[in-house]
């Protein structure tokens, strides 16, 4: 059973930063490409970033490119999403998920395999 748990969400003012964490239990993350997607109320799921299993490859959606950074620490079995210059339109529930691969930006539009319960990010003044 693949289990992922997101943490680090919260309320932040526009322009602020948050770092989300995605911890895996019962399996080793380093075998998987991992990504983050988000979903805001009334909107479709949006894949925003992914990282290859070896951490050498990363991709971002246009909406977060230059502001968000994905990274992984396979020794800690954890993936991170550093989010800077947050905007109100970044408000959503953020999920980390396993992906078949992360070989191009097209991977962000594929259906994730497993994902966690999500963590709420609210950007508001």
PDB file of C-alpha atoms in Angstrom:
ATOM      1  CA  UNK A   1       0.000   0.000   0.000  1.00  0.00           C
ATOM      2  CA  UNK A   2       1.521   3.300  -1.145  1.00  0.00           C
ATOM      3  CA  UNK A   3       1.007   6.051   1.389  1.00  0.00           C
ATOM      4  CA  UNK A   4       1.901   9.679   0.905  1.00  0.00           C
ATOM      5  CA  UNK A   5       1.390  12.472   3.395  1.00  0.00           C
ATOM      6  CA  UNK A   6       1.581  16.142   2.562  1.00  0.00           C
ATOM      7  CA  UNK A   7       2.313  18.831   5.126  1.00  0.00           C
ATOM      8  CA  UNK A   8       3.391  22.453   5.333  1.00  0.00           C
ATOM      9  CA  UNK A   9       0.327  24.218   4.029  1.00  0.00           C
ATOM     10  CA  UNK A  10      -1.258  27.208   5.696  1.00  0.00           C
ATOM     11  CA  UNK A  11      -2.308  30.805   5.364  1.00  0.00           C
ATOM     12  CA  UNK A  12       0.215  33.200   3.868  1.00  0.00           C
ATOM     13  CA  UNK A  13       0.084  36.751   2.564  1.00  0.00           C
ATOM     14  CA  UNK A  14       0.640  37.500  -1.119  1.00  0.00           C
ATOM     15  CA  UNK A  15       4.337  37.538  -1.863  1.00  0.00           C
ATOM     16  CA  UNK A  16       5.072  35.116   0.948  1.00  0.00           C
ATOM     17  CA  UNK A  17       6.588  31.649   0.897  1.00  0.00           C
ATOM     18  CA  UNK A  18       5.749  28.166   2.045  1.00  0.00           C
ATOM     19  CA  UNK A  19       7.534  24.840   1.815  1.00  0.00           C
ATOM     20  CA  UNK A  20       5.424  21.754   1.366  1.00  0.00           C
ATOM     21  CA  UNK A  21       6.693  18.314   2.263  1.00  0.00           C
ATOM     22  CA  UNK A  22       5.612  14.936   0.965  1.00  0.00           C
ATOM     23  CA  UNK A  23       6.617  11.986   3.086  1.00  0.00           C
ATOM     24  CA  UNK A  24       6.231   8.397   2.009  1.00  0.00           C
ATOM     25  CA  UNK A  25       5.635   5.425   4.226  1.00  0.00           C
ATOM     26  CA  UNK A  26       5.757   1.720   3.485  1.00  0.00           C
ATOM     27  CA  UNK A  27       7.613   2.216   0.225  1.00  0.00           C
ATOM     28  CA  UNK A  28      10.757   3.833  -1.110  1.00  0.00           C
ATOM     29  CA  UNK A  29      10.126   7.076  -2.978  1.00  0.00           C
ATOM     30  CA  UNK A  30      13.313   6.823  -4.976  1.00  0.00           C
ATOM     31  CA  UNK A  31      11.768   4.312  -7.356  1.00  0.00           C
ATOM     32  CA  UNK A  32       9.134   6.826  -8.437  1.00  0.00           C
ATOM     33  CA  UNK A  33       8.789  10.046 -10.298  1.00  0.00           C
ATOM     34  CA  UNK A  34       6.906  12.339  -7.938  1.00  0.00           C
ATOM     35  CA  UNK A  35       4.814  15.351  -8.737  1.00  0.00           C
ATOM     36  CA  UNK A  36       2.592  17.944  -7.189  1.00  0.00           C
ATOM     37  CA  UNK A  37      -0.834  18.859  -8.381  1.00  0.00           C
ATOM     38  CA  UNK A  38      -3.368  21.251  -6.932  1.00  0.00           C
ATOM     39  CA  UNK A  39      -7.083  21.677  -7.028  1.00  0.00           C
ATOM     40  CA  UNK A  40      -9.015  24.805  -6.219  1.00  0.00           C
ATOM     41  CA  UNK A  41     -12.774  24.804  -5.541  1.00  0.00           C
ATOM     42  CA  UNK A  42     -14.705  24.561  -8.774  1.00  0.00           C
ATOM     43  CA  UNK A  43     -11.577  24.055 -10.857  1.00  0.00           C
ATOM     44  CA  UNK A  44      -9.955  21.076 -12.491  1.00  0.00           C
ATOM     45  CA  UNK A  45      -6.869  19.377 -11.158  1.00  0.00           C
ATOM     46  CA  UNK A  46      -3.715  21.160 -12.281  1.00  0.00           C
ATOM     47  CA  UNK A  47      -0.373  19.389 -12.418  1.00  0.00           C
ATOM     48  CA  UNK A  48       2.258  21.938 -11.455  1.00  0.00           C
ATOM     49  CA  UNK A  49       5.564  20.156 -11.046  1.00  0.00           C
ATOM     50  CA  UNK A  50       7.302  16.813 -11.232  1.00  0.00           C
ATOM     51  CA  UNK A  51      10.727  15.415 -10.477  1.00  0.00           C
ATOM     52  CA  UNK A  52      12.370  12.324 -11.856  1.00  0.00           C
ATOM     53  CA  UNK A  53      13.354   9.440  -9.641  1.00  0.00           C
ATOM     54  CA  UNK A  54      17.004  10.467  -9.720  1.00  0.00           C
ATOM     55  CA  UNK A  55      16.169  14.144  -9.047  1.00  0.00           C
ATOM     56  CA  UNK A  56      18.057  15.294 -12.134  1.00  0.00           C
ATOM     57  CA  UNK A  57      14.968  16.233 -14.112  1.00  0.00           C
ATOM     58  CA  UNK A  58      12.266  18.670 -13.081  1.00  0.00           C
ATOM     59  CA  UNK A  59       9.380  20.304 -14.891  1.00  0.00           C
ATOM     60  CA  UNK A  60       6.965  23.055 -14.001  1.00  0.00           C
ATOM     61  CA  UNK A  61       3.735  24.419 -15.330  1.00  0.00           C
ATOM     62  CA  UNK A  62       3.722  27.934 -16.718  1.00  0.00           C
ATOM     63  CA  UNK A  63       1.669  29.081 -13.752  1.00  0.00           C
ATOM     64  CA  UNK A  64       4.444  28.319 -11.228  1.00  0.00           C
ATOM     65  CA  UNK A  65       7.618  28.373 -13.344  1.00  0.00           C
ATOM     66  CA  UNK A  66      10.223  30.596 -11.723  1.00  0.00           C
ATOM     67  CA  UNK A  67       8.408  30.744  -8.386  1.00  0.00           C
ATOM     68  CA  UNK A  68       8.214  27.117  -7.229  1.00  0.00           C
ATOM     69  CA  UNK A  69      11.040  24.604  -6.826  1.00  0.00           C
ATOM     70  CA  UNK A  70      10.630  20.876  -6.433  1.00  0.00           C
ATOM     71  CA  UNK A  71      13.325  18.782  -4.799  1.00  0.00           C
ATOM     72  CA  UNK A  72      13.742  15.419  -3.188  1.00  0.00           C
ATOM     73  CA  UNK A  73      15.786  13.799  -0.470  1.00  0.00           C
ATOM     74  CA  UNK A  74      15.653  10.088  -1.078  1.00  0.00           C
ATOM     75  CA  UNK A  75      17.495   9.346   2.163  1.00  0.00           C
ATOM     76  CA  UNK A  76      14.646  11.003   4.034  1.00  0.00           C
ATOM     77  CA  UNK A  77      12.077   9.521   1.666  1.00  0.00           C
ATOM     78  CA  UNK A  78      10.659  13.004   1.198  1.00  0.00           C
ATOM     79  CA  UNK A  79       9.878  15.364  -1.658  1.00  0.00           C
ATOM     80  CA  UNK A  80       9.569  19.121  -1.187  1.00  0.00           C
ATOM     81  CA  UNK A  81       7.891  21.985  -2.968  1.00  0.00           C
ATOM     82  CA  UNK A  82       9.327  25.389  -2.153  1.00  0.00           C
ATOM     83  CA  UNK A  83       6.786  28.028  -3.089  1.00  0.00           C
ATOM     84  CA  UNK A  84       7.880  31.661  -3.305  1.00  0.00           C
ATOM     85  CA  UNK A  85       6.150  34.843  -4.440  1.00  0.00           C
ATOM     86  CA  UNK A  86       2.785  33.314  -3.703  1.00  0.00           C
ATOM     87  CA  UNK A  87      -0.301  34.804  -5.301  1.00  0.00           C
ATOM     88  CA  UNK A  88      -3.972  34.581  -4.359  1.00  0.00           C
ATOM     89  CA  UNK A  89      -4.536  32.371  -7.413  1.00  0.00           C
ATOM     90  CA  UNK A  90      -2.203  29.793  -5.866  1.00  0.00           C
ATOM     91  CA  UNK A  91      -4.877  29.091  -3.266  1.00  0.00           C
ATOM     92  CA  UNK A  92      -5.791  25.411  -3.509  1.00  0.00           C
ATOM     93  CA  UNK A  93      -5.376  22.022  -1.917  1.00  0.00           C
ATOM     94  CA  UNK A  94      -1.962  20.690  -2.861  1.00  0.00           C
ATOM     95  CA  UNK A  95      -1.290  17.001  -3.357  1.00  0.00           C
ATOM     96  CA  UNK A  96       1.856  15.041  -3.988  1.00  0.00           C
ATOM     97  CA  UNK A  97       1.550  11.985  -6.145  1.00  0.00           C
ATOM     98  CA  UNK A  98       3.418   9.226  -7.899  1.00  0.00           C
ATOM     99  CA  UNK A  99       3.707   9.465 -11.647  1.00  0.00           C
ATOM    100  CA  UNK A 100       4.723   6.971 -14.299  1.00  0.00           C
ATOM    101  CA  UNK A 101       7.508   9.308 -15.320  1.00  0.00           C
ATOM    102  CA  UNK A 102       8.702  12.884 -15.519  1.00  0.00           C
ATOM    103  CA  UNK A 103      10.404  13.037 -18.887  1.00  0.00           C
ATOM    104  CA  UNK A 104       8.670  16.143 -20.241  1.00  0.00           C
ATOM    105  CA  UNK A 105       6.158  18.788 -19.240  1.00  0.00           C
ATOM    106  CA  UNK A 106       3.484  16.556 -20.714  1.00  0.00           C
ATOM    107  CA  UNK A 107       3.875  14.383 -17.622  1.00  0.00           C
ATOM    108  CA  UNK A 108       2.070  17.093 -15.665  1.00  0.00           C
ATOM    109  CA  UNK A 109      -1.123  16.343 -17.581  1.00  0.00           C
ATOM    110  CA  UNK A 110      -1.076  12.602 -16.949  1.00  0.00           C
ATOM    111  CA  UNK A 111      -3.185  10.897 -14.322  1.00  0.00           C
ATOM    112  CA  UNK A 112      -1.301  10.405 -11.060  1.00  0.00           C
ATOM    113  CA  UNK A 113      -0.988   6.955  -9.566  1.00  0.00           C
ATOM    114  CA  UNK A 114      -1.195   7.435  -5.811  1.00  0.00           C
ATOM    115  CA  UNK A 115      -1.661  10.629  -3.858  1.00  0.00           C
ATOM    116  CA  UNK A 116      -2.132  11.760  -0.288  1.00  0.00           C
ATOM    117  CA  UNK A 117      -4.851  13.632   1.577  1.00  0.00           C
ATOM    118  CA  UNK A 118      -3.572  17.011   0.485  1.00  0.00           C
ATOM    119  CA  UNK A 119      -2.625  20.168   2.339  1.00  0.00           C
ATOM    120  CA  UNK A 120      -4.499  23.468   2.079  1.00  0.00           C
ATOM    121  CA  UNK A 121      -2.624  26.539   0.905  1.00  0.00           C
ATOM    122  CA  UNK A 122      -4.419  29.850   1.233  1.00  0.00           C
ATOM    123  CA  UNK A 123      -2.870  33.052  -0.062  1.00  0.00           C
ATOM    124  CA  UNK A 124      -4.719  36.065   1.214  1.00  0.00           C
ATOM    125  CA  UNK A 125      -4.126  39.401   2.871  1.00  0.00           C
TER     126      UNK A 125
END
